[in-house]
Amino acid sequence: MKHPPIHYSDYLGLEKLLSAQNPRSAQYGKLVHDEMLFITVHQAYELWFKQILFELDSVIKVFSEPSVDDREIALAVSHLQRIVEIQKLIIGQIDILETMTPMDFLEFRDFLFPASGFQSHQWRLLETKLGLKLQHRQHFNDEAFFKVLKPEHQQQIQQAMQSPSLFDLVEAWLERTPFLKMAGFDFWQTYKNAVLEYLQVEQSFVEKNSRLSPTEKEKTLQQLQMGRDTFQKFFEKKEYEAMQAQGQFRISAAALHAALFIQIYRSEPALQLPFQLISRLLDIDEKMTEWRYRHALMVQRMLGKKIGTGGSSGYDYLKSATEKHKVFSDLFSLSTFLIPRSRIPELPEEVRKKMHYQYGS
Amino acid sequence: MKHPPIHYSDYLGLEKLLSAQNPRSAQYGKLVHDEMLFITVHQAYELWFKQILFELDSVIKVFSEPSVDDREIALAVSHLQRIVEIQKLIIGQIDILETMTPMDFLEFRDFLFPASGFQSHQWRLLETKLGLKLQHRQHFNDEAFFKVLKPEHQQQIQQAMQSPSLFDLVEAWLERTPFLKMAGFDFWQTYKNAVLEYLQVEQSFVEKNSRLSPTEKEKTLQQLQMGRDTFQKFFEKKEYEAMQAQGQFRISAAALHAALFIQIYRSEPALQLPFQLISRLLDIDEKMTEWRYRHALMVQRMLGKKIGTGGSSGYDYLKSATEKHKVFSDLFSLSTFLIPRSRIPELPEEVRKKMHYQYGS
Amino acid sequence: MKHPPIHYSDYLGLEKLLSAQNPRSAQYGKLVHDEMLFITVHQAYELWFKQILFELDSVIKVFSEPSVDDREIALAVSHLQRIVEIQKLIIGQIDILETMTPMDFLEFRDFLFPASGFQSHQWRLLETKLGLKLQHRQHFNDEAFFKVLKPEHQQQIQQAMQSPSLFDLVEAWLERTPFLKMAGFDFWQTYKNAVLEYLQVEQSFVEKNSRLSPTEKEKTLQQLQMGRDTFQKFFEKKEYEAMQAQGQFRISAAALHAALFIQIYRSEPALQLPFQLISRLLDIDEKMTEWRYRHALMVQRMLGKKIGTGGSSGYDYLKSATEKHKVFSDLFSLSTFLIPRSRIPELPEEVRKKMHYQYGS
Amino acid sequence: MKHPPIHYSDYLGLEKLLSAQNPRSAQYGKLVHDEMLFITVHQAYELWFKQILFELDSVIKVFSEPSVDDREIALAVSHLQRIVEIQKLIIGQIDILETMTPMDFLEFRDFLFPASGFQSHQWRLLETKLGLKLQHRQHFNDEAFFKVLKPEHQQQIQQAMQSPSLFDLVEAWLERTPFLKMAGFDFWQTYKNAVLEYLQVEQSFVEKNSRLSPTEKEKTLQQLQMGRDTFQKFFEKKEYEAMQAQGQFRISAAALHAALFIQIYRSEPALQLPFQLISRLLDIDEKMTEWRYRHALMVQRMLGKKIGTGGSSGYDYLKSATEKHKVFSDLFSLSTFLIPRSRIPELPEEVRKKMHYQYGS
């Protein structure tokens, strides 16, 4: 009541919004019924992309502070969770688009040339802000992807590429995790010992196990040795840096250690929200991947082996990008380095207490 | 290539589309983060409402012809099916909106006054075009619902109210179904006999059934009698007209008979698509109802027992409208009049043949 | 390898599981195709009900402790979240069941007599464990609902009725929230003052507002007075107890205050998980309600106005239970008592600090 | 009432069903909470797989007849549609399984050895009955996939491999489509002419187009030539057979022609249901692919780079099978051979009439 009254229609800008559906088929010939669906689905995507970017920006802002306020973490998690919910929804939009048949698509496809999803700057912005670097992108017609974008959008992407991405900020935040070296406790050394002991016990067990045939025994020991090798590379600084140099890992060793620490001791109060945060990042990355894959399948169904409107060999590009554009794959790999809960070293009381609330003490 | 090239961004009118999100909180104070979600969700609704109306209009057009071309039925069915898919999607949007909490909503709610979903003309248009009549609407603050709409939208609704709705057109189309009286065959008479015979057999069975206790027997016979009474009202023209007058049924007797006929003999080629059509109408009506219900639950969660921004007692109105605004409830009632398949009269060969394709003959 | 090897098939008990589909139509006549779907859908429900109960029991266990360990709260939240995800899934199963038509259902319906969903003891157990009391249940054929259950299941329910429900335990846990009276701070008194002040300011504003017509002014002032009355009842112990006695509220005043406190100060570290907990309880209750409603709609579609196999008037009972069986409706009403964030009293530093982690201090 | 009464609990075999969840962790140590979810999700999968197989068998039965009754087609379509709905549901189950974390999985993973999803005979049966041949399967540890199955299940698969699959039956049914050569009309010849004419017109257009730069012109002409080559291979019997021999196509030329015919003239009454049928087969294949892909992503998340319980390198195998196990990929390729609707030859009245119902004539 302190503000001028407003009508629903004006509040939502419906005049603008509902006048933005302009089928080219109607403009250059006769309206093709299904072009309207094609437009609506893509507009709905772009609306939701804007919302995802909005949530993402707020999370980026939280992590841009040199020291992240504990009171902001729950907020960041809830915004990431919202992104996941939106992603689930828009993946479902593909089912709707597929009620359009290839025959129907063909009827207006020519009018679209050379418009193409490759020109969606919001999608590119999203990938960039999450942390996809130029050098990790799938090449497409030997041109940088942003050449097909409008100049004002190129600028937006450029700016995003020059600013810290969510990946960068989360990496830095993880590196600052205070509990890994504290009061004489050294998580990384302790964990290494626990792993080696665990592998040793497993090996003795296999060697003494009379239930296994010699072939089985050999095979199992080989697998154990492979496991040991994997851990070895992970534990030795030089080996890890070598893997980073080869592009097998992108995240810093310190951040990876912290992520593992959070995963393992996630029930301690101060780690509960950080654990949720990492889980939501994995969810978002997985849903991005799922979206790309479903999109690729749909393109194949609509076009068969034809060339996409953007001039790409559509399906092939989309398929390669599906995996390659994952941002947090290092966090997916964390599982490789887990050992059973019973083997996990207990935290010293002094460290554990630091992660609890003041009120109980 | 025969048309000027177009960029993805211009094709989708992204400049318009993505500049239509203008949070009032930012305008009159400080941006409240969740207002953006509120806007996006409602804009996505309105986008999809436009698409649903577009599909609905195309179906209405098909059924507006004095004689509906068989080649158009499959198209109409596929457009109705698309509406159902869209409905499923947008019901899911409520889960996203509920990631906003009452606390967050309260922070920008005052800026919205008196905007309210009651002012969505597309939703009203949708209800009207499906066939919801003014007299069947839930009253709301004792005013015709369209007083809160903008003049240009009132006009659209008025026009829709004066044109035949999908309900009217489907009713007329059903009435024209050719096979119910053909070559000496009278479906309605035949079906009535089959029903009466069925009820008679059931009654004898119960009466002779020694497994039932006297109380159970009496109760079962009472239920059978209730079933007989229901059928009776349905079979007698006068009784049916009386029920219509009381508002228990809206659809004409002839249309109801045809719908039953289609339901029963749905496997005959000429009835396969009509059967799908009726099923999709039920789906659409059910999803409208589900949407209204979920919307009511959400309003309750956001507002508790507060008054809605539109000045209504929100939840109560929404709850009452949920059921009352169903359009095809008579088709839901069809199940009341079904008897087991084994009791269904066989169609005379001559009638049956008429419903088959020419090629096989 | 320390355990005997096991085959996937044995691990999952597939022999048992996949031999439990025994259509009655096949046994007493000729297999009706759709009976298999009917069985599968209901078995899938029961499987998931068991899982939901399993998660619920674990949450109940956490809250059964006289003092709930902070490390367990995140676990409880994640199990509640899992229940919500399962609920979303099984609500979707109704769409699958509706691919069966009334005609198909009628073909095997007689064989089912008097089996009915009313006899699902797991559903009853679920309602009971959540906190639905006998006296709050919708009556059904004038008999206590558990008369239709098997004796062993009656016993399970009886036992659950005699044990504290999730509602009871959460209520008690809320009552124990330490921060509402602490170091001279009295949340309830402080909040009451803030509310009264807010209402006073609003009233002055309306009275001086020259933009409003006399009618509008009067109406708005009336609404404000209604708001004040609502708060009044809430603030006065006697009034609240009177509402409890009339069944308008079930939860204790102290628990309600704590829930409001958590809602309002949810960003403080020690309240972040409690806030998630309350939100998930609302989600679960809402999904239960949604499930009931969709189930009622489906029954109506399958049976029309016929009597359910369990002898109930199906749809009517289901409709009444939909709302009445809500367990946490008092928490939904919390929104009624919220005021804008800018009006919310700040916490004294001393209290606020108690809710933070030790490590930063 | 003609049959002995039955209780819901017995009807659904709940005693069996609900006693089949036996976590190994409880048996060999201490119950790990999340093992129950793991079991429930997989049991729900197997339940639904049985239902899918049941629907599939009924469709296979319809198409096993030497001449498929037109009245059965709608039924087959509705059963395929039901399969699609089930697939959508069970893909959603993966989201539920992912509420289990790698840490939790690791806690009971050892107890499962060597059980693995590779041992799901129902999944293998499903692939086989759809039409996946042994030679098209992704190899896995250099052993035929059914070595890991139980003998009785091996037999079931063997039997399925020796019976016509849905692919085989649909192919044969398509080959029998009566309208492609009828009354002097030769679809294939007519279509070929239409395509060549279309390509000719396009070429002239490009050559004369002054808007295009020489480079663009050349590129576009190259693309047209590629299109012409693709069609050429498709039109020449020998070339097509060569592609078949190389495994580029599996379906017979005659069946492919018929599928194209149905796609193009789908609005003719006699083709409406066949068109739906083909669309549903594509849906099913796409959902199988989507399921495999999501399953692969989940395995990667749970295991990182570890070896699967079945001894496979999990993720890699699953990723390769994702695409390779598609059954109806030839029907996805149909889009390659479509030309715009305006270019499609009109059917002779005599042929068209054959596809209509008798009643109108």
Tab-separated table of C-alpha atoms in Angstrom, chain C residues 17-192:
chain	number	residue	atom	x	y	z
C	17	LEU	CA	9.889	-61.026	-5.339
C	18	LEU	CA	9.044	-62.057	-8.871
C	19	SER	CA	6.764	-64.907	-7.888
C	20	ALA	CA	4.458	-62.667	-5.892
C	21	GLN	CA	2.422	-61.434	-8.873
C	22	ASN	CA	-0.583	-63.699	-9.039
C	23	PRO	CA	-3.517	-62.212	-10.895
C	24	ARG	CA	-6.809	-63.510	-9.536
C	25	SER	CA	-8.356	-63.287	-12.987
C	26	ALA	CA	-5.956	-65.993	-14.192
C	27	GLN	CA	-6.806	-68.126	-11.170
C	28	TYR	CA	-10.569	-67.889	-11.506
C	29	GLY	CA	-10.946	-67.553	-15.218
C	30	LYS	CA	-8.908	-65.887	-17.945
C	31	LEU	CA	-6.031	-63.543	-17.299
C	32	VAL	CA	-7.092	-59.926	-17.642
C	33	HIS	CA	-4.025	-58.171	-19.016
C	34	ASP	CA	-4.277	-55.027	-16.895
C	35	GLU	CA	-4.561	-56.835	-13.601
C	36	MET	CA	-0.803	-57.349	-13.756
C	37	LEU	CA	-0.240	-53.593	-13.869
C	38	PHE	CA	-2.642	-53.148	-10.993
C	39	ILE	CA	-0.655	-55.615	-8.909
C	40	THR	CA	2.749	-54.238	-9.873
C	41	VAL	CA	1.803	-50.643	-9.073
C	42	HIS	CA	0.446	-51.604	-5.668
C	43	GLN	CA	3.432	-53.792	-4.890
C	44	ALA	CA	5.752	-50.962	-5.852
C	45	TYR	CA	3.784	-48.746	-3.452
C	46	GLU	CA	4.168	-51.207	-0.625
C	47	LEU	CA	7.882	-51.651	-1.319
C	48	TRP	CA	8.369	-47.903	-1.122
C	49	PHE	CA	6.129	-47.609	1.940
C	50	LYS	CA	8.433	-50.066	3.666
C	51	GLN	CA	11.409	-47.923	2.691
C	52	ILE	CA	9.695	-44.754	3.898
C	53	LEU	CA	8.902	-46.435	7.205
C	54	PHE	CA	12.509	-47.536	7.478
C	55	GLU	CA	13.754	-43.976	7.037
C	56	LEU	CA	11.078	-42.656	9.357
C	57	ASP	CA	12.045	-45.128	12.077
C	58	SER	CA	15.642	-43.955	11.881
C	59	VAL	CA	14.528	-40.337	12.293
C	60	ILE	CA	12.266	-41.293	15.172
C	61	LYS	CA	15.205	-43.032	16.781
C	62	VAL	CA	17.339	-39.878	16.547
C	63	PHE	CA	14.645	-37.804	18.227
C	64	SER	CA	13.906	-40.401	20.885
C	65	GLU	CA	17.084	-39.551	22.735
C	66	PRO	CA	16.549	-37.233	25.709
C	67	SER	CA	19.142	-34.927	24.170
C	68	VAL	CA	19.563	-35.036	20.409
C	69	ASP	CA	23.187	-35.123	19.296
C	70	ASP	CA	23.919	-32.260	16.890
C	71	ARG	CA	25.831	-34.703	14.710
C	72	GLU	CA	22.657	-36.673	14.086
C	73	ILE	CA	20.528	-33.786	12.847
C	74	ALA	CA	22.058	-33.669	9.373
C	75	LEU	CA	21.459	-37.394	9.075
C	76	ALA	CA	17.841	-37.040	10.108
C	77	VAL	CA	17.366	-34.253	7.581
C	78	SER	CA	18.883	-36.337	4.798
C	79	HIS	CA	16.565	-39.252	5.629
C	80	LEU	CA	13.549	-36.947	5.613
C	81	GLN	CA	14.723	-35.512	2.298
C	82	ARG	CA	14.906	-39.041	0.937
C	83	ILE	CA	11.321	-39.628	2.017
C	84	VAL	CA	10.268	-36.543	0.062
C	85	GLU	CA	12.065	-37.812	-3.049
C	86	ILE	CA	10.347	-41.184	-2.707
C	87	GLN	CA	6.998	-39.467	-2.283
C	88	LYS	CA	7.498	-37.516	-5.496
C	89	LEU	CA	8.274	-40.748	-7.289
C	90	ILE	CA	5.273	-42.669	-6.050
C	91	ILE	CA	2.886	-39.833	-6.767
C	92	GLY	CA	4.085	-40.232	-10.345
C	93	GLN	CA	3.052	-43.898	-10.238
C	94	ILE	CA	-0.551	-42.770	-10.344
C	95	ASP	CA	-0.014	-41.562	-13.909
C	96	ILE	CA	1.047	-45.082	-14.788
C	97	LEU	CA	-1.922	-46.677	-13.079
C	98	GLU	CA	-4.184	-44.377	-15.049
C	99	THR	CA	-3.031	-45.952	-18.296
C	100	MET	CA	-5.462	-48.641	-17.148
C	101	THR	CA	-8.996	-47.687	-18.159
C	102	PRO	CA	-12.207	-48.108	-16.103
C	103	MET	CA	-13.292	-50.760	-18.627
C	104	ASP	CA	-10.154	-52.773	-17.947
C	105	PHE	CA	-10.449	-52.358	-14.218
C	106	LEU	CA	-14.037	-53.547	-14.251
C	107	GLU	CA	-12.934	-56.784	-15.858
C	108	PHE	CA	-11.056	-58.001	-12.802
C	109	ARG	CA	-12.526	-55.825	-10.086
C	110	ASP	CA	-14.948	-58.495	-8.864
C	111	PHE	CA	-12.120	-60.898	-8.142
C	112	LEU	CA	-10.651	-58.457	-5.643
C	113	PHE	CA	-13.549	-58.294	-3.246
C	114	PRO	CA	-13.247	-57.176	-0.487
C	115	ALA	CA	-9.531	-56.320	-0.795
C	116	SER	CA	-8.962	-52.592	-0.779
C	117	GLY	CA	-6.320	-50.001	-0.143
C	118	PHE	CA	-8.021	-49.407	3.202
C	119	GLN	CA	-6.335	-52.612	4.262
C	120	SER	CA	-2.821	-51.357	3.658
C	121	HIS	CA	-1.317	-51.586	7.111
C	122	GLN	CA	1.909	-49.912	6.054
C	123	TRP	CA	0.033	-46.785	4.999
C	124	ARG	CA	-1.786	-46.736	8.330
C	125	LEU	CA	1.481	-47.307	10.137
C	126	LEU	CA	3.021	-44.433	8.253
C	127	GLU	CA	0.204	-42.076	9.185
C	128	THR	CA	0.370	-43.215	12.789
C	129	LYS	CA	4.124	-42.897	13.128
C	130	LEU	CA	4.063	-39.444	11.605
C	131	GLY	CA	1.601	-38.517	14.323
C	132	LEU	CA	-1.972	-38.956	13.124
C	133	LYS	CA	-4.072	-39.722	16.199
C	134	LEU	CA	-7.139	-41.950	16.173
C	135	GLN	CA	-9.440	-39.094	17.128
C	136	HIS	CA	-8.270	-37.025	14.153
C	137	ARG	CA	-8.986	-39.697	11.575
C	138	GLN	CA	-11.860	-39.449	9.169
C	139	HIS	CA	-14.425	-42.042	10.176
C	140	PHE	CA	-15.037	-44.755	7.676
C	141	ASN	CA	-18.117	-46.939	7.762
C	142	ASP	CA	-18.430	-46.183	11.466
C	143	GLU	CA	-15.665	-48.561	12.376
C	144	ALA	CA	-12.178	-47.972	13.599
C	145	PHE	CA	-9.944	-48.265	10.558
C	146	PHE	CA	-7.887	-51.067	12.007
C	147	LYS	CA	-10.755	-53.552	12.194
C	148	VAL	CA	-10.124	-54.283	8.500
C	149	LEU	CA	-6.479	-55.061	9.128
C	150	LYS	CA	-5.040	-58.474	9.885
C	151	PRO	CA	-4.530	-59.183	13.607
C	152	GLU	CA	-0.721	-59.060	13.356
C	153	HIS	CA	-0.952	-55.695	11.645
C	154	GLN	CA	-3.459	-54.382	14.161
C	155	GLN	CA	-0.891	-55.133	16.783
C	156	GLN	CA	1.802	-53.212	14.927
C	157	ILE	CA	-0.464	-50.186	14.671
C	158	GLN	CA	-1.508	-50.452	18.297
C	159	GLN	CA	2.104	-50.481	19.308
C	160	ALA	CA	2.846	-47.462	17.136
C	161	MET	CA	-0.121	-45.632	18.660
C	162	GLN	CA	1.291	-46.223	22.106
C	163	SER	CA	4.782	-45.020	21.208
C	164	PRO	CA	5.723	-41.380	20.702
C	165	SER	CA	5.166	-40.343	17.111
C	166	LEU	CA	7.471	-38.144	15.077
C	167	PHE	CA	5.086	-35.289	15.848
C	168	ASP	CA	5.385	-35.908	19.587
C	169	LEU	CA	9.152	-36.174	19.483
C	170	VAL	CA	9.702	-33.122	17.328
C	171	GLU	CA	7.335	-31.179	19.559
C	172	ALA	CA	9.339	-32.152	22.625
C	173	TRP	CA	12.624	-31.372	20.883
C	174	LEU	CA	11.348	-27.937	19.855
C	175	GLU	CA	10.253	-27.262	23.410
C	176	ARG	CA	13.814	-27.865	24.536
C	177	THR	CA	15.327	-25.262	22.162
C	178	PRO	CA	17.779	-23.447	24.414
C	179	PHE	CA	17.951	-19.950	22.932
C	180	LEU	CA	14.470	-18.536	23.488
C	181	LYS	CA	15.159	-17.500	27.045
C	182	MET	CA	18.789	-16.812	27.576
C	183	ALA	CA	20.905	-14.191	29.292
C	184	GLY	CA	18.010	-11.854	29.909
C	185	PHE	CA	16.640	-12.203	26.387
C	186	ASP	CA	12.999	-13.302	26.126
C	187	PHE	CA	12.141	-14.082	22.511
C	188	TRP	CA	8.424	-14.313	22.977
C	189	GLN	CA	8.072	-10.986	24.770
C	190	THR	CA	10.424	-9.272	22.319
C	191	TYR	CA	8.582	-10.664	19.321
C	192	LYS	CA	5.205	-9.657	20.715
